[in-house]
mmCIF file with all atom_site columns, C-alpha atoms in Angstrom:
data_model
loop_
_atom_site.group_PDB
_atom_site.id
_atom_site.type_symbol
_atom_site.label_atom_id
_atom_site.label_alt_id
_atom_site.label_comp_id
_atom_site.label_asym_id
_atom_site.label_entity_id
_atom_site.label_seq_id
_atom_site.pdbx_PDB_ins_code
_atom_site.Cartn_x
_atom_site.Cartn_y
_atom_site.Cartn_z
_atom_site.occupancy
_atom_site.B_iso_or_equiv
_atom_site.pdbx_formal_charge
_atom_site.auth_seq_id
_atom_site.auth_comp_id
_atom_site.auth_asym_id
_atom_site.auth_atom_id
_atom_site.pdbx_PDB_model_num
ATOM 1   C CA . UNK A 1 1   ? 14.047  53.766  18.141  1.00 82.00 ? 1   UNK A CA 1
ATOM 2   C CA . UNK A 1 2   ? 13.685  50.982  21.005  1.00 88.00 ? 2   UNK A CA 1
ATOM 3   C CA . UNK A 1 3   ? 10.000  51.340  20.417  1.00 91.00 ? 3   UNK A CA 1
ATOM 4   C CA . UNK A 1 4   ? 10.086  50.265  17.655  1.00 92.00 ? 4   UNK A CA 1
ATOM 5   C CA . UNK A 1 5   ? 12.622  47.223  17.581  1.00 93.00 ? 5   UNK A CA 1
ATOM 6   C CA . UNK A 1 6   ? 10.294  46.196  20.583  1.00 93.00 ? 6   UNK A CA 1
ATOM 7   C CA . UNK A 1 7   ? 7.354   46.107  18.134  1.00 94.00 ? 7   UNK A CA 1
ATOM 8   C CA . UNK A 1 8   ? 9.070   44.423  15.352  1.00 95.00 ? 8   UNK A CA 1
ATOM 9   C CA . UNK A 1 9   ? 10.488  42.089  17.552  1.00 95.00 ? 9   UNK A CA 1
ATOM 10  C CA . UNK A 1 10  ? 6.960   41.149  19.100  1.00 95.00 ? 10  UNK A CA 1
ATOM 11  C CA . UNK A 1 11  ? 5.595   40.834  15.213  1.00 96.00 ? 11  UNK A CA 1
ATOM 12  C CA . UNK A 1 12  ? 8.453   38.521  14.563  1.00 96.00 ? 12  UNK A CA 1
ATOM 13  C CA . UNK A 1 13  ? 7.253   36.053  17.790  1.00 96.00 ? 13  UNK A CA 1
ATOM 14  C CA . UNK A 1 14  ? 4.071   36.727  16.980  1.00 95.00 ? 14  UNK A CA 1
ATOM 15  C CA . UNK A 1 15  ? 4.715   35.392  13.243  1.00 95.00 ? 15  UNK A CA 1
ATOM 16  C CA . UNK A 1 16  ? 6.431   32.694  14.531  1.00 94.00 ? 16  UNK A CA 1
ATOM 17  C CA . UNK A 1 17  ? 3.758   31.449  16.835  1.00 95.00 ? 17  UNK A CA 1
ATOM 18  C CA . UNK A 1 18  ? 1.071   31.480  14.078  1.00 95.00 ? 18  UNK A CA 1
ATOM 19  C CA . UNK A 1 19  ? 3.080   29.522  11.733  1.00 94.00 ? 19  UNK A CA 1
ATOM 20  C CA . UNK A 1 20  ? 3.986   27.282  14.512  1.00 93.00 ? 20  UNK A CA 1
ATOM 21  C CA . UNK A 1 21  ? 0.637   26.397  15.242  1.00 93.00 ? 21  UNK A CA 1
ATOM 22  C CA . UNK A 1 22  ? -0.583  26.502  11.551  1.00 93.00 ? 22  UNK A CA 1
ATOM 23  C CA . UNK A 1 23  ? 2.398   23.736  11.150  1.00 93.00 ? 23  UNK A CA 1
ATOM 24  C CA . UNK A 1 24  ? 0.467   21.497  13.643  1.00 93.00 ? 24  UNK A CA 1
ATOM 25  C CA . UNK A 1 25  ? -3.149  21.719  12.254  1.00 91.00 ? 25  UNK A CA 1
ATOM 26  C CA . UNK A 1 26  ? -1.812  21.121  9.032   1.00 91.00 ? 26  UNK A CA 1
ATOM 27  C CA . UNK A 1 27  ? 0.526   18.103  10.430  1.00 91.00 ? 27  UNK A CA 1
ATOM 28  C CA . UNK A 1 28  ? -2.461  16.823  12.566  1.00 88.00 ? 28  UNK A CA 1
ATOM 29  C CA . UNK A 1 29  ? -4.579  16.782  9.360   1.00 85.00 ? 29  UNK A CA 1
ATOM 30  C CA . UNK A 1 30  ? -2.009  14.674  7.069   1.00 86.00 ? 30  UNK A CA 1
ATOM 31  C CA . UNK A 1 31  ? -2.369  11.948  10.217  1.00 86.00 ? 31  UNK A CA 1
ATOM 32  C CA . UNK A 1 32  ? -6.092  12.179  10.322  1.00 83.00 ? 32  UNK A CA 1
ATOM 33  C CA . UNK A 1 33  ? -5.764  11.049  5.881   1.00 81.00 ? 33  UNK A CA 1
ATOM 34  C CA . UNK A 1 34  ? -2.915  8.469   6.554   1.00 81.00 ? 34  UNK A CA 1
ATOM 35  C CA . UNK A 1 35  ? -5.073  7.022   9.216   1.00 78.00 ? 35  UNK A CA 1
ATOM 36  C CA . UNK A 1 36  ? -8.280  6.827   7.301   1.00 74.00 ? 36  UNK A CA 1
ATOM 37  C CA . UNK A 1 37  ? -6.601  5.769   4.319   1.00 71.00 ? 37  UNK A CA 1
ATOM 38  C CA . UNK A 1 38  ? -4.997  2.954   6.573   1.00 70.00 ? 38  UNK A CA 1
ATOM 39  C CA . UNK A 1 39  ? -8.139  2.205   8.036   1.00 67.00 ? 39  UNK A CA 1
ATOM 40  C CA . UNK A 1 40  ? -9.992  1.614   4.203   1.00 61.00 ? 40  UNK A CA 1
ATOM 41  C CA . UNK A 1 41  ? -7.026  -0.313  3.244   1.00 57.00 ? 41  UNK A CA 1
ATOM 42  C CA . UNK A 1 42  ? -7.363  -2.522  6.368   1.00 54.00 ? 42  UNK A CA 1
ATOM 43  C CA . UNK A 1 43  ? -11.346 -3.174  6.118   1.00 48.00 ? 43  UNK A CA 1
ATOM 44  C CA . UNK A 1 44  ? -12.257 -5.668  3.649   1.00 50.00 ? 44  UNK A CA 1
ATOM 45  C CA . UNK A 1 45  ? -13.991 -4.612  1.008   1.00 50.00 ? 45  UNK A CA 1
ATOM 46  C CA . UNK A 1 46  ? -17.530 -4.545  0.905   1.00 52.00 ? 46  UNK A CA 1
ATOM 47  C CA . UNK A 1 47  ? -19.406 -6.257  -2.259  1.00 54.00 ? 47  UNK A CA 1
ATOM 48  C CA . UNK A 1 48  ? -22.059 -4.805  -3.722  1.00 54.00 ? 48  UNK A CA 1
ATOM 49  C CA . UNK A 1 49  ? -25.281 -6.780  -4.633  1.00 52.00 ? 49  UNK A CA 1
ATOM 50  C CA . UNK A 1 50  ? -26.156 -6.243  -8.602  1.00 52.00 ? 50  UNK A CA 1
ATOM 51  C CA . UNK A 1 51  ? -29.837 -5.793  -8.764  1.00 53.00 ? 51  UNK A CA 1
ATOM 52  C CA . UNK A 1 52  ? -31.064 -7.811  -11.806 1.00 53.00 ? 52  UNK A CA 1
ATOM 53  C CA . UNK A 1 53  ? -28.372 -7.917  -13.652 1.00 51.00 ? 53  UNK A CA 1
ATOM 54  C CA . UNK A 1 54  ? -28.254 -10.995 -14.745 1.00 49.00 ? 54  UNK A CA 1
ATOM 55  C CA . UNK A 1 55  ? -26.192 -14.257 -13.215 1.00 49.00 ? 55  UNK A CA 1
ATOM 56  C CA . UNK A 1 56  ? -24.403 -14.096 -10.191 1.00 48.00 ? 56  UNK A CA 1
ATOM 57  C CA . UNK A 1 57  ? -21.837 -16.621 -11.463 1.00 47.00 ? 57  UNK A CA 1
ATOM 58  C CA . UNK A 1 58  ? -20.098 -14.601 -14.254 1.00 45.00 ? 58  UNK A CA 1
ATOM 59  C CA . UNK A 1 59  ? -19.672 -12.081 -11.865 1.00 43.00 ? 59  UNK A CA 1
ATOM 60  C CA . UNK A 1 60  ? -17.871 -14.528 -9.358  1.00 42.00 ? 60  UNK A CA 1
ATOM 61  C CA . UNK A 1 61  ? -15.648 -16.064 -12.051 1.00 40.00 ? 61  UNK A CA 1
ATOM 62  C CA . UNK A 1 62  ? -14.599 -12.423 -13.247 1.00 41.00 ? 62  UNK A CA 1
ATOM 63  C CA . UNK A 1 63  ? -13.839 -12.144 -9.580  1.00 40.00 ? 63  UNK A CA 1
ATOM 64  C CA . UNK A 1 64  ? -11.983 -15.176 -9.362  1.00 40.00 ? 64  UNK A CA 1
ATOM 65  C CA . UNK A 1 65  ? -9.942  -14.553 -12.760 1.00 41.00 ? 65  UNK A CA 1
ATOM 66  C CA . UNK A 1 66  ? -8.492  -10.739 -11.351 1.00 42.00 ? 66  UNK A CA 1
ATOM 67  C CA . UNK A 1 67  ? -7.493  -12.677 -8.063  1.00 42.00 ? 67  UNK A CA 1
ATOM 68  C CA . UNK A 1 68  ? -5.518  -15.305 -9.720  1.00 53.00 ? 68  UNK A CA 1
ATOM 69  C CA . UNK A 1 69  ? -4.227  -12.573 -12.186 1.00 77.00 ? 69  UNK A CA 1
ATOM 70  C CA . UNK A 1 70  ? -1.193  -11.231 -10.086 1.00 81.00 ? 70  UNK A CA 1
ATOM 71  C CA . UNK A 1 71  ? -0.693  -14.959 -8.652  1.00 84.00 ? 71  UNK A CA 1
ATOM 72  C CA . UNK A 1 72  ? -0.240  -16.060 -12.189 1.00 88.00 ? 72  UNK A CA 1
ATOM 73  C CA . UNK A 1 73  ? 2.249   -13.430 -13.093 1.00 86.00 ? 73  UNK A CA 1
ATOM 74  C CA . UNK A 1 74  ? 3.758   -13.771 -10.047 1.00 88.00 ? 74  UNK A CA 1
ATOM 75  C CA . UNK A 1 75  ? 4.630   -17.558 -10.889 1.00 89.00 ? 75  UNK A CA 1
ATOM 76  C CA . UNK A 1 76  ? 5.386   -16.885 -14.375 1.00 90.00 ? 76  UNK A CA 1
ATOM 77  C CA . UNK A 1 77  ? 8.431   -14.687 -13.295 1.00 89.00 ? 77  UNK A CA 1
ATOM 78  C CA . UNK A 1 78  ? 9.633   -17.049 -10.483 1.00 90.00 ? 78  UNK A CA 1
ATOM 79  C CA . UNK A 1 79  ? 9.645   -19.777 -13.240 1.00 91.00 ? 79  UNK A CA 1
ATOM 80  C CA . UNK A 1 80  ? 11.665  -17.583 -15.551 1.00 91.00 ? 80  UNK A CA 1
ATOM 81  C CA . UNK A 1 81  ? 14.227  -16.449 -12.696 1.00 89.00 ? 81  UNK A CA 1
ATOM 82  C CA . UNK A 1 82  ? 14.089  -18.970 -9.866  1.00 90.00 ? 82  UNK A CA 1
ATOM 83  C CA . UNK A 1 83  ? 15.840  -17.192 -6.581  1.00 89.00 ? 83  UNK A CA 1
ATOM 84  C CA . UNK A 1 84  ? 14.449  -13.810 -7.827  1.00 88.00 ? 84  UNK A CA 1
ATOM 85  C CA . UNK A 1 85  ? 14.450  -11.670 -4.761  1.00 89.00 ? 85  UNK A CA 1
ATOM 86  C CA . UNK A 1 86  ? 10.773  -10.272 -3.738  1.00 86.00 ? 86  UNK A CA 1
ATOM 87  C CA . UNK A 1 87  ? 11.946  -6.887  -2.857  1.00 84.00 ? 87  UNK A CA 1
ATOM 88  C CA . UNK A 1 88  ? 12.957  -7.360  -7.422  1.00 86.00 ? 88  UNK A CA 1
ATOM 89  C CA . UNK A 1 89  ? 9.304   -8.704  -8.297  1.00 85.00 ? 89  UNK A CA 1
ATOM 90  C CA . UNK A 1 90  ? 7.565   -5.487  -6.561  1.00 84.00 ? 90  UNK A CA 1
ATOM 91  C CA . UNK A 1 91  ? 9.295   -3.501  -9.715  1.00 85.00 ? 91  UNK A CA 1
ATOM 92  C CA . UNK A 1 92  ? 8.576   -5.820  -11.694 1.00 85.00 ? 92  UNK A CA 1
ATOM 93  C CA . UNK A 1 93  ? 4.667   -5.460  -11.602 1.00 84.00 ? 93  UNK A CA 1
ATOM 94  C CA . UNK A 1 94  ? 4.442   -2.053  -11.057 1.00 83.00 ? 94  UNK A CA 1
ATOM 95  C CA . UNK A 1 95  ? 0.266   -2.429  -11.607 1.00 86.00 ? 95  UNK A CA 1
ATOM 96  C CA . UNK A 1 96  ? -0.206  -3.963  -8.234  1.00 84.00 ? 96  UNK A CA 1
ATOM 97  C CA . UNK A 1 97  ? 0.519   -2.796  -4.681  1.00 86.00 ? 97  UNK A CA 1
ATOM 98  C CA . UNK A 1 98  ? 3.363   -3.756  -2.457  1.00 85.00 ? 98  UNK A CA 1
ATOM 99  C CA . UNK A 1 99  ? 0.961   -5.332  0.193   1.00 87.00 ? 99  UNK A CA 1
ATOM 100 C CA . UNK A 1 100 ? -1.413  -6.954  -2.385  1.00 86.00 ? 100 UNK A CA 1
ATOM 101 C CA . UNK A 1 101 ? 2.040   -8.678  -3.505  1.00 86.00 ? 101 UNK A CA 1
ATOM 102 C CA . UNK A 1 102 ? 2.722   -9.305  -0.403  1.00 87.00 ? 102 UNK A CA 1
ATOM 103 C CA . UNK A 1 103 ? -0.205  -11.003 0.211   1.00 87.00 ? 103 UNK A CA 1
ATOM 104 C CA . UNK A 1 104 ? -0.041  -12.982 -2.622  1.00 87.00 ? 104 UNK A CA 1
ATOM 105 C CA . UNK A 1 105 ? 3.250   -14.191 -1.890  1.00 88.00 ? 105 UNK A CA 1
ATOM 106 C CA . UNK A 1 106 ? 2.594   -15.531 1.591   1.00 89.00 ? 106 UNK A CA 1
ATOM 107 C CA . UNK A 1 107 ? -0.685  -17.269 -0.101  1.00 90.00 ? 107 UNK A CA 1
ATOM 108 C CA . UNK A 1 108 ? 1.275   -18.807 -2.854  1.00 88.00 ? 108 UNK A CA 1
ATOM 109 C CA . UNK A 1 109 ? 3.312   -20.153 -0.228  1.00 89.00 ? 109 UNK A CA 1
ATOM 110 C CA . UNK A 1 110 ? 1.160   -21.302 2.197   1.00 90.00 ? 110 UNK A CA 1
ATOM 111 C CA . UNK A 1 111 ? -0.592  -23.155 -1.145  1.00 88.00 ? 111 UNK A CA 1
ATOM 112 C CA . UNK A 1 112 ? 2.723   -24.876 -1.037  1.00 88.00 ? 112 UNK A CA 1
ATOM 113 C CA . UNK A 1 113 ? 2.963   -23.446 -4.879  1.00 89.00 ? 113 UNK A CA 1
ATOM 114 C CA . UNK A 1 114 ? 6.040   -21.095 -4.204  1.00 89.00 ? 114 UNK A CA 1
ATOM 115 C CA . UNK A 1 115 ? 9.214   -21.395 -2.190  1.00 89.00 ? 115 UNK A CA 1
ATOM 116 C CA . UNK A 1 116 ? 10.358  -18.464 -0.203  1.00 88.00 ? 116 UNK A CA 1
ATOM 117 C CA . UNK A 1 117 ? 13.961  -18.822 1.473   1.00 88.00 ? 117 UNK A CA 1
ATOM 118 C CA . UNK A 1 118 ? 14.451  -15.424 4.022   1.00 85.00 ? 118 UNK A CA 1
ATOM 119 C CA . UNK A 1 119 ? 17.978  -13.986 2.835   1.00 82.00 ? 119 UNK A CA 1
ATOM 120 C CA . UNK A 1 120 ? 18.689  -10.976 4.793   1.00 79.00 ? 120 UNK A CA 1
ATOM 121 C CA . UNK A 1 121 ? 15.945  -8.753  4.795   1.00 79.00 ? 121 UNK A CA 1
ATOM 122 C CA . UNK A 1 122 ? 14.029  -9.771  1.944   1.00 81.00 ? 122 UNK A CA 1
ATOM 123 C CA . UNK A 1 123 ? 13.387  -13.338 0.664   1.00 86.00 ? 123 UNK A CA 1
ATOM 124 C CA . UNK A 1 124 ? 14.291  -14.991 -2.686  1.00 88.00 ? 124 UNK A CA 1
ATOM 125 C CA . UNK A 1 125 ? 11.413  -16.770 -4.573  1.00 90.00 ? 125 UNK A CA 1
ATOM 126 C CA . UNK A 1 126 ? 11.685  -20.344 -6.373  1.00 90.00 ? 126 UNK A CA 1
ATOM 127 C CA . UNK A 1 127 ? 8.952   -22.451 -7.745  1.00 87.00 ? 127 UNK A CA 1
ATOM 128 C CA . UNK A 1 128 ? 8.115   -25.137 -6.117  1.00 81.00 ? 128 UNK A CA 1
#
């Protein structure tokens, strides 16, 4: 009878153990994605040269037009509800990521063509 509580009890440690480690390779491998997806969000991205197909100029004013797309709509709601608080607008246009609005806001402001006014952890937006 001790035999075999000895056994089970070294299968139970021995269980244990595994699923430790297996816990660690899989936790290692979620930082290994965060930190390459970090990385690619970090690193500009790269343009790609058309070959031949046609102007380079429409392609740079399509360009142009997406960029100023979440700046516009960005002012458009400030104008609406002057004081809005950021940390609102990110619900508000649910299309774009937090960091590209982020982004945008601190441009907008540098541009001098938004207001931001730091109220406890967030700020609150007015045109300017």
């Amino acid at each position: 009878m001790g035999f075999w509580l000895f056994l089970l009890l070294l299968v139970v440690i021995g269980c244990g153990v595994y699923f430790c480690h297996r816990l660690k390779l899989i936790e290692e491998d979620i930082r290994r994605d965060l930190a390459a997806d970090e990385n690619n969000e970090e690193a500009p991205p790269q343009e790609e040269t058309p070959v031949d197909s046609g102007p380079a100029e429409p392609v740079e004013m399509e360009h142009r037009e997406e960029a100023s797309g979440p700046a516009e709509q960005i002012l458009t709601l400030v104008q609406r509800e002057p004081g809005i608080k950021q940390t609102e607008l990110y619900g508000r246009i649910p299309d774009q990521p937090r960091k590209s609005l982020q982004e945008q806001l601190r441009k907008l402001a540098d541009d001098g063509r938004l207001r931001r006014v730091k109220k406890g952890s967030s700020y609150q937006l007015f045109p300017a």
